[in-house]
Amino acid sequence: MTGPVTGPNKERDEKADAFAQRLASLEAERLGKPAAKGKGDMGVAARVGVDLVSGVLLGAGLGYGIDLYAGTKPWGLIVCFLLGAAAGFMNVYRFLNGQDAGVGYRRKTPDQQPPKREE
Amino acid sequence: MASPLAQFEVHSIGPQLSLAGYSVPFNNSALWMVIAVIVATGLMVAATARQSVIPGRLQSLAEVLHGFVANMVRENAGKEGMKYFPFVFSLFIFVLFGNLLGMIPFSFTFTSHIIVTFGLAATVFVTVTVIALVRHGTHFFSFFLPHGTPWWMAVIVVPIEILSYFARPVSLSIRLFANMMAGHTMLKVFGGFAVSLGVIGGLAPLALIVALTGFEILVALLQAYVFSILTCLYLKDAIELH
């Protein structure tokens, strides 16, 4: 019986294919592979803007406070403002590099791969 | 006409309470927080009251919420992070219900006040820092010196890293508060246009309000999601410490 595949057989094959696809995607998810995540451009823009501003705000506030208590009038504000701006830029740089929130993120060298997630 | 910012006014409700000499009034912001907690708890209790294998509408809503947050924690904080799932779930639900209940006309959006969002962000910040300190002890402070920094750069890198660590709660709180406040102000501003331009001219702003309301609901969901996903990322940092 070697006719063209028709009827229930073909249908079964299609079902098996769909099942295999679903299994593969679930398997990939289980192994923690990054699913294709669509970070909306607007979300990125909002995050970057807020991150930049918050660093500067924190630095300026801290500097102002130090000046108020230590009486070092302009210097605390100037230094902390610059440090805060740098911190803001650093957060944005990390986020855009896909290193996300990590402060003090270690650069991944080939011999220093993160341990595989265990199941 | 009322100012577009009148919706953010906090006023006390009920008797004047005081604690240790300070007046601690119960205000409309607190009232809506209580409502959010009651609605969220009520929903979850009602949804899990009659557990069936084939979930009804309420039960599948609760299951979807639970599954969504559980997936988010597992993907972003790892398997270890699932220990802190109740924390993230409570935060997510509280912010989500605060945002969504705020979309009801004449209600109060407590997430549009920076002190509320900062309180939430500070809770996250303190919790995450305590978890990191408990898990890693003094090794935690190596967090502030990136691997491979030359020693003479440490003088400038360490303050920057410390500042960028402390910028987390600031950006976390500003993001939520600014999004909610900006959106609700915008709605009220266009509402003012719709009223003052009359029956015919007001149709254009009215159409815009319809679109903006849909957009605001999207923002309400998105910001609750962003708030909790960042909490997960911070938790991951605390657990793994790179």
CSV table of C-alpha atoms in Angstrom, one decimal:
chain,number,residue,atom,x,y,z
A,1,MET,CA,0.0,0.0,0.0
A,2,THR,CA,2.1,2.9,-1.2
A,3,GLY,CA,-0.4,5.5,-2.4
A,4,PRO,CA,-0.2,9.2,-1.7
A,5,VAL,CA,-0.7,10.0,1.9
A,6,THR,CA,-4.3,11.0,2.3
A,7,GLY,CA,-7.1,11.1,4.8
A,8,PRO,CA,-6.5,10.4,8.5
A,9,ASN,CA,-2.8,9.6,8.0
A,10,LYS,CA,-2.0,13.1,6.7
A,11,GLU,CA,-4.1,14.7,9.4
A,12,ARG,CA,-2.3,12.7,12.0
A,13,ASP,CA,1.1,13.8,10.6
A,14,GLU,CA,0.0,17.4,10.8
A,15,LYS,CA,-1.1,16.9,14.4
A,16,ALA,CA,2.2,15.3,15.2
A,17,ASP,CA,4.1,18.2,13.7
A,18,ALA,CA,2.1,20.8,15.6
A,19,PHE,CA,2.7,18.8,18.7
A,20,ALA,CA,6.5,18.6,18.1
A,21,GLN,CA,6.6,22.3,17.6
A,22,ARG,CA,4.7,23.0,20.8
A,23,LEU,CA,6.9,20.6,22.7
A,24,ALA,CA,10.0,22.3,21.3
A,25,SER,CA,8.9,25.7,22.4
A,26,LEU,CA,7.9,24.5,25.8
A,27,GLU,CA,11.2,22.7,26.2
A,28,ALA,CA,13.1,25.9,25.2
A,29,GLU,CA,11.1,27.8,27.8
A,30,ARG,CA,11.9,25.2,30.4
A,31,LEU,CA,15.6,25.4,29.8
A,32,GLY,CA,15.4,29.1,30.4
A,33,LYS,CA,16.3,30.2,26.9
A,34,PRO,CA,15.4,33.8,26.3
A,35,ALA,CA,12.1,33.8,24.6
A,36,ALA,CA,11.9,36.5,21.9
A,37,LYS,CA,10.9,39.4,24.2
A,38,GLY,CA,9.6,42.5,22.5
A,39,LYS,CA,10.7,45.4,24.7
A,40,GLY,CA,8.5,48.1,23.4
A,41,ASP,CA,10.4,51.1,22.2
A,42,MET,CA,8.2,53.3,24.4
A,43,GLY,CA,9.0,51.3,27.5
A,44,VAL,CA,12.7,51.6,26.7
A,45,ALA,CA,12.4,55.3,26.2
A,46,ALA,CA,10.5,55.8,29.5
A,47,ARG,CA,13.0,53.7,31.4
A,48,VAL,CA,16.0,55.4,30.0
A,49,GLY,CA,14.6,58.9,30.7
A,50,VAL,CA,13.7,58.1,34.3
A,51,ASP,CA,16.9,56.4,35.0
A,52,LEU,CA,19.0,59.3,33.7
A,53,VAL,CA,17.0,61.9,35.7
A,54,SER,CA,16.9,59.9,38.9
A,55,GLY,CA,20.7,59.5,39.1
A,56,VAL,CA,21.1,63.3,38.7
A,57,LEU,CA,18.3,64.0,41.2
A,58,LEU,CA,19.8,61.7,43.8
A,59,GLY,CA,23.3,63.1,43.3
A,60,ALA,CA,22.1,66.7,43.5
A,61,GLY,CA,20.0,66.1,46.5
A,62,LEU,CA,22.8,64.3,48.3
A,63,GLY,CA,25.3,67.1,47.5
A,64,TYR,CA,22.8,69.7,48.6
A,65,GLY,CA,22.4,67.9,51.9
A,66,ILE,CA,26.1,67.5,52.5
A,67,ASP,CA,26.6,71.2,51.8
A,68,LEU,CA,23.9,72.1,54.2
A,69,TYR,CA,25.3,70.0,57.1
A,70,ALA,CA,29.1,70.3,56.4
A,71,GLY,CA,29.1,73.9,55.2
A,72,THR,CA,31.1,73.2,52.1
A,73,LYS,CA,28.9,75.3,50.1
A,74,PRO,CA,29.3,74.7,46.4
A,75,TRP,CA,31.7,71.7,46.4
A,76,GLY,CA,29.4,68.9,47.7
A,77,LEU,CA,26.7,69.8,45.2
A,78,ILE,CA,29.2,70.0,42.2
A,79,VAL,CA,30.9,66.7,43.0
A,80,CYS,CA,27.8,64.8,43.9
A,81,PHE,CA,25.9,66.2,40.9
A,82,LEU,CA,28.6,64.9,38.6
A,83,LEU,CA,28.8,61.5,40.3
A,84,GLY,CA,25.0,61.2,40.2
A,85,ALA,CA,24.9,62.0,36.5
A,86,ALA,CA,27.6,59.4,36.0
A,87,ALA,CA,25.6,56.9,38.0
A,88,GLY,CA,22.5,57.7,35.9
A,89,PHE,CA,24.4,57.2,32.7
A,90,MET,CA,25.9,53.9,34.0
A,91,ASN,CA,22.4,52.6,34.8
A,92,VAL,CA,21.3,53.5,31.3
A,93,TYR,CA,24.4,52.0,29.7
A,94,ARG,CA,23.8,48.7,31.6
A,95,PHE,CA,20.2,48.6,30.7
A,96,LEU,CA,20.8,49.2,27.0
A,97,ASN,CA,23.6,46.6,27.0
A,98,GLY,CA,21.1,44.0,28.3
A,99,GLN,CA,22.9,43.7,31.6
A,100,ASP,CA,19.8,45.2,33.1
A,101,ALA,CA,19.6,46.3,36.7
A,102,GLY,CA,23.0,45.0,37.8
A,103,VAL,CA,25.2,47.3,39.8
A,104,GLY,CA,28.8,46.0,39.7
A,105,TYR,CA,28.0,43.6,37.0
A,106,ARG,CA,31.0,41.4,36.1
A,107,ARG,CA,31.8,41.2,32.5
A,108,LYS,CA,31.3,37.7,31.3
A,109,THR,CA,34.6,36.3,30.2
A,110,PRO,CA,34.7,33.0,28.2
A,111,ASP,CA,36.1,31.1,31.2
A,112,GLN,CA,33.6,32.6,33.6
A,113,GLN,CA,30.3,31.5,32.2
A,114,PRO,CA,27.4,31.7,34.6
A,115,PRO,CA,26.5,28.2,35.9
A,116,LYS,CA,23.8,26.5,34.0
A,117,ARG,CA,20.4,26.6,35.6
A,118,GLU,CA,19.6,23.3,37.1
A,119,GLU,CA,16.3,21.7,36.8
B,1,MET,CA,-13.9,74.7,36.6
B,2,ALA,CA,-11.8,72.5,38.9
B,3,SER,CA,-8.1,72.5,38.3
B,4,PRO,CA,-6.8,69.4,36.6
B,5,LEU,CA,-4.7,68.8,39.7
B,6,ALA,CA,-7.6,68.9,42.1
B,7,GLN,CA,-8.0,65.1,41.7
B,8,PHE,CA,-4.7,64.6,43.5
B,9,GLU,CA,-5.7,66.5,46.6
B,10,VAL,CA,-5.6,64.6,49.9
B,11,HIS,CA,-8.1,65.4,52.5
B,12,SER,CA,-8.9,63.7,55.8
B,13,ILE,CA,-11.9,61.6,56.3
B,14,GLY,CA,-13.6,60.8,59.6
B,15,PRO,CA,-12.4,61.5,63.1
B,16,GLN,CA,-9.1,63.3,63.8
B,17,LEU,CA,-6.7,60.6,65.0
B,18,SER,CA,-3.4,61.3,66.6
B,19,LEU,CA,-0.4,59.2,67.4
B,20,ALA,CA,2.3,60.4,69.9
B,21,GLY,CA,1.2,64.0,69.5
B,22,TYR,CA,1.2,63.9,65.7
B,23,SER,CA,-2.1,64.2,63.8
B,24,VAL,CA,-2.5,61.0,61.8
B,25,PRO,CA,-5.7,61.5,59.9
B,26,PHE,CA,-7.3,58.8,57.8
B,27,ASN,CA,-7.4,60.3,54.3
B,28,ASN,CA,-8.9,59.5,50.9
B,29,SER,CA,-5.5,58.1,49.8
B,30,ALA,CA,-5.6,55.6,52.7
B,31,LEU,CA,-9.2,54.9,52.0
B,32,TRP,CA,-8.5,53.8,48.4
B,33,MET,CA,-5.5,51.7,49.6
B,34,VAL,CA,-7.9,49.9,52.0
B,35,ILE,CA,-10.4,49.5,49.2
B,36,ALA,CA,-7.6,48.1,46.9
B,37,VAL,CA,-6.6,45.6,49.5
B,38,ILE,CA,-10.1,44.6,50.3
B,39,VAL,CA,-11.0,44.1,46.6
B,40,ALA,CA,-7.8,42.2,45.8
B,41,THR,CA,-8.2,39.9,48.9
B,42,GLY,CA,-11.9,39.5,48.2
B,43,LEU,CA,-11.3,38.5,44.6
B,44,MET,CA,-8.6,36.0,45.5
B,45,VAL,CA,-10.6,34.5,48.3
B,46,ALA,CA,-13.8,34.3,46.2
B,47,ALA,CA,-11.7,32.8,43.3
B,48,THR,CA,-10.2,30.1,45.4
B,49,ALA,CA,-13.3,29.3,47.5
B,50,ARG,CA,-14.6,26.6,45.3
B,51,GLN,CA,-11.7,25.0,43.5
B,52,SER,CA,-12.6,22.9,40.6
B,53,VAL,CA,-10.5,21.1,38.0
B,54,ILE,CA,-12.2,23.1,35.2
B,55,PRO,CA,-11.9,26.7,36.5
B,56,GLY,CA,-14.8,29.0,36.3
B,57,ARG,CA,-14.4,32.7,35.3
B,58,LEU,CA,-13.2,33.9,38.7
B,59,GLN,CA,-10.9,31.0,39.3
B,60,SER,CA,-9.3,31.3,35.9
B,61,LEU,CA,-8.7,35.0,36.4
B,62,ALA,CA,-6.9,34.2,39.7
B,63,GLU,CA,-5.0,31.4,37.9
B,64,VAL,CA,-3.9,33.7,35.1
B,65,LEU,CA,-2.7,36.3,37.6
B,66,HIS,CA,-0.8,33.8,39.6
B,67,GLY,CA,0.7,32.1,36.6
B,68,PHE,CA,1.7,35.4,35.1
B,69,VAL,CA,3.6,36.6,38.2
B,70,ALA,CA,5.0,33.2,38.9
B,71,ASN,CA,6.4,33.1,35.3
B,72,MET,CA,7.8,36.5,35.7
B,73,VAL,CA,9.6,35.7,39.0
B,74,ARG,CA,10.9,32.4,37.6
B,75,GLU,CA,12.2,34.0,34.4
B,76,ASN,CA,13.8,37.1,36.0
B,77,ALA,CA,14.8,36.0,39.4
B,78,GLY,CA,15.5,32.3,38.8
B,79,LYS,CA,14.3,29.3,40.7
B,80,GLU,CA,15.8,30.6,43.9
B,81,GLY,CA,13.7,33.7,43.6
B,82,MET,CA,10.5,31.8,43.8
B,83,LYS,CA,11.0,31.9,47.6
B,84,TYR,CA,10.1,35.6,47.4
B,85,PHE,CA,7.1,35.0,45.1
B,86,PRO,CA,4.5,36.2,47.8
B,87,PHE,CA,6.3,39.5,48.1
B,88,VAL,CA,6.4,40.2,44.4
B,89,PHE,CA,2.8,39.0,44.0
B,90,SER,CA,1.5,41.3,46.8
B,91,LEU,CA,3.4,44.2,45.3
B,92,PHE,CA,2.1,43.5,41.8
B,93,ILE,CA,-1.5,43.2,42.9
B,94,PHE,CA,-1.4,46.2,45.2
B,95,VAL,CA,0.1,48.5,42.4
B,96,LEU,CA,-2.2,47.0,39.8
B,97,PHE,CA,-5.4,47.5,41.8
B,98,GLY,CA,-4.2,51.0,42.8
B,99,ASN,CA,-3.7,51.9,39.1
B,100,LEU,CA,-6.9,50.2,37.9
B,101,LEU,CA,-9.2,51.5,40.7
B,102,GLY,CA,-7.8,54.9,40.0
B,103,MET,CA,-9.3,54.7,36.5
B,104,ILE,CA,-12.9,54.7,38.0
B,105,PRO,CA,-14.3,58.2,37.8
B,106,PHE,CA,-14.3,60.1,41.1
B,107,SER,CA,-11.9,57.6,42.6
B,108,PHE,CA,-8.4,58.5,43.9
B,109,THR,CA,-5.2,57.1,42.4
B,110,PHE,CA,-2.9,56.6,45.3
B,111,THR,CA,-0.1,55.5,43.0
B,112,SER,CA,0.0,59.0,41.6
B,113,HIS,CA,1.6,60.3,44.8
B,114,ILE,CA,5.4,60.0,45.0
B,115,ILE,CA,5.4,59.4,48.8
B,116,VAL,CA,3.3,56.2,48.2
B,117,THR,CA,5.4,54.9,45.4
B,118,PHE,CA,8.6,55.8,47.2
B,119,GLY,CA,7.3,53.9,50.2
B,120,LEU,CA,6.8,50.9,48.0
B,121,ALA,CA,10.2,51.3,46.3
B,122,ALA,CA,11.9,51.8,49.7
B,123,THR,CA,10.3,48.6,50.9
B,124,VAL,CA,11.7,46.8,47.9
B,125,PHE,CA,15.1,48.4,48.3
B,126,VAL,CA,15.4,47.5,52.0
B,127,THR,CA,14.1,44.0,51.5
B,128,VAL,CA,16.5,43.3,48.7
B,129,THR,CA,19.5,44.8,50.5
B,130,VAL,CA,18.7,42.7,53.6
B,131,ILE,CA,18.3,39.6,51.6
B,132,ALA,CA,21.7,40.3,49.9
B,133,LEU,CA,23.4,41.0,53.3
B,134,VAL,CA,21.9,37.8,54.9
B,135,ARG,CA,22.9,35.6,51.9
B,136,HIS,CA,26.3,37.0,51.2
B,137,GLY,CA,27.4,38.8,54.4
B,138,THR,CA,30.2,41.3,53.9
B,139,HIS,CA,30.9,39.8,50.4
B,140,PHE,CA,27.9,41.9,49.4
B,141,PHE,CA,30.1,45.1,49.4
B,142,SER,CA,32.2,43.7,46.6
B,143,PHE,CA,29.1,44.5,44.6
B,144,PHE,CA,30.2,48.1,44.5
B,145,LEU,CA,33.6,47.4,42.9
B,146,PRO,CA,33.2,46.0,39.4
B,147,HIS,CA,35.4,43.0,38.7
B,148,GLY,CA,38.7,44.1,37.2
B,149,THR,CA,38.7,47.7,38.2
B,150,PRO,CA,42.3,49.1,38.6
B,151,TRP,CA,42.8,50.2,42.2
B,152,TRP,CA,43.4,53.8,41.4
B,153,MET,CA,40.0,53.9,39.7
B,154,ALA,CA,38.2,52.6,42.8
B,155,VAL,CA,38.2,56.1,44.3
B,156,ILE,CA,35.8,57.3,41.6
B,157,VAL,CA,34.1,54.1,40.6
B,158,VAL,CA,32.9,53.1,44.1
B,159,PRO,CA,31.0,56.3,44.8
B,160,ILE,CA,29.4,56.1,41.3
B,161,GLU,CA,28.4,52.5,41.9
B,162,ILE,CA,27.0,53.3,45.4
B,163,LEU,CA,25.0,56.2,43.9
B,164,SER,CA,23.7,54.0,41.1
B,165,TYR,CA,22.6,51.5,43.7
B,166,PHE,CA,20.8,54.1,45.7
B,167,ALA,CA,19.3,55.5,42.4
B,168,ARG,CA,17.2,52.3,42.1
B,169,PRO,CA,14.4,53.2,44.6
B,170,VAL,CA,14.4,56.7,43.3
B,171,SER,CA,13.9,55.7,39.6
B,172,LEU,CA,11.5,53.0,40.6
B,173,SER,CA,9.3,55.4,42.5
B,174,ILE,CA,9.6,58.3,40.0
B,175,ARG,CA,8.6,56.0,37.1
B,176,LEU,CA,5.4,54.8,38.6
B,177,PHE,CA,4.3,58.1,40.1
B,178,ALA,CA,5.2,60.2,37.0
B,179,ASN,CA,3.4,57.9,34.6
B,180,MET,CA,0.2,57.8,36.7
B,181,MET,CA,0.2,61.5,37.5
B,182,ALA,CA,0.9,62.6,33.9
B,183,GLY,CA,-1.8,60.4,32.5
B,184,HIS,CA,-4.5,61.4,34.9
B,185,THR,CA,-3.6,65.1,34.6
B,186,MET,CA,-3.8,64.8,30.8
B,187,LEU,CA,-7.2,63.1,31.0
B,188,LYS,CA,-8.5,66.0,33.1
B,189,VAL,CA,-7.0,68.7,30.9
B,190,PHE,CA,-8.7,67.2,27.8
B,191,GLY,CA,-11.8,66.8,29.8
B,192,GLY,CA,-11.6,70.6,30.5
B,193,PHE,CA,-11.2,71.2,26.8
B,194,ALA,CA,-14.2,69.1,26.0
B,195,VAL,CA,-16.4,71.1,28.4
B,196,SER,CA,-15.2,74.5,27.4
B,197,LEU,CA,-15.3,74.0,23.6
B,198,GLY,CA,-19.0,73.3,23.7
B,199,VAL,CA,-21.2,70.7,22.1
B,200,ILE,CA,-19.6,70.7,18.6
B,201,GLY,CA,-16.0,71.8,19.2
B,202,GLY,CA,-15.8,69.5,22.2
B,203,LEU,CA,-16.2,66.4,20.1
B,204,ALA,CA,-12.6,66.3,19.1
B,205,PRO,CA,-11.2,66.4,22.7
B,206,LEU,CA,-13.9,63.9,23.7
B,207,ALA,CA,-12.7,61.4,21.0
B,208,LEU,CA,-9.2,62.0,22.3
B,209,ILE,CA,-10.3,61.3,25.9
B,210,VAL,CA,-11.8,57.9,24.8
B,211,ALA,CA,-8.4,57.0,23.2
B,212,LEU,CA,-6.5,58.3,26.2
B,213,THR,CA,-8.6,56.3,28.6
B,214,GLY,CA,-7.7,53.1,26.8
B,215,PHE,CA,-4.1,54.2,26.8
B,216,GLU,CA,-4.2,54.9,30.5
B,217,ILE,CA,-5.5,51.4,31.2
B,218,LEU,CA,-2.6,50.1,29.2
B,219,VAL,CA,-0.2,52.3,31.2
B,220,ALA,CA,-1.8,51.1,34.5
B,221,LEU,CA,-1.2,47.5,33.6
B,222,LEU,CA,2.3,48.2,32.1
B,223,GLN,CA,3.5,50.2,35.1
B,224,ALA,CA,2.4,47.5,37.6
B,225,TYR,CA,4.3,45.0,35.4
B,226,VAL,CA,7.4,47.2,35.2
B,227,PHE,CA,7.4,47.8,38.9
B,228,SER,CA,7.3,44.1,39.7
B,229,ILE,CA,9.7,43.0,37.0
B,230,LEU,CA,12.3,45.4,38.3
B,231,THR,CA,11.7,44.1,41.8
B,232,CYS,CA,12.5,40.6,40.3
B,233,LEU,CA,15.7,41.9,38.7
B,234,TYR,CA,16.8,43.4,42.0
B,235,LEU,CA,16.0,40.2,43.8
B,236,LYS,CA,18.1,38.3,41.2
B,237,ASP,CA,21.0,40.6,41.9
B,238,ALA,CA,20.6,40.1,45.6
B,239,ILE,CA,20.5,36.3,45.2
B,240,GLU,CA,23.3,35.8,42.7
B,241,LEU,CA,25.4,38.9,43.3
B,242,HIS,CA,27.1,38.1,40.0
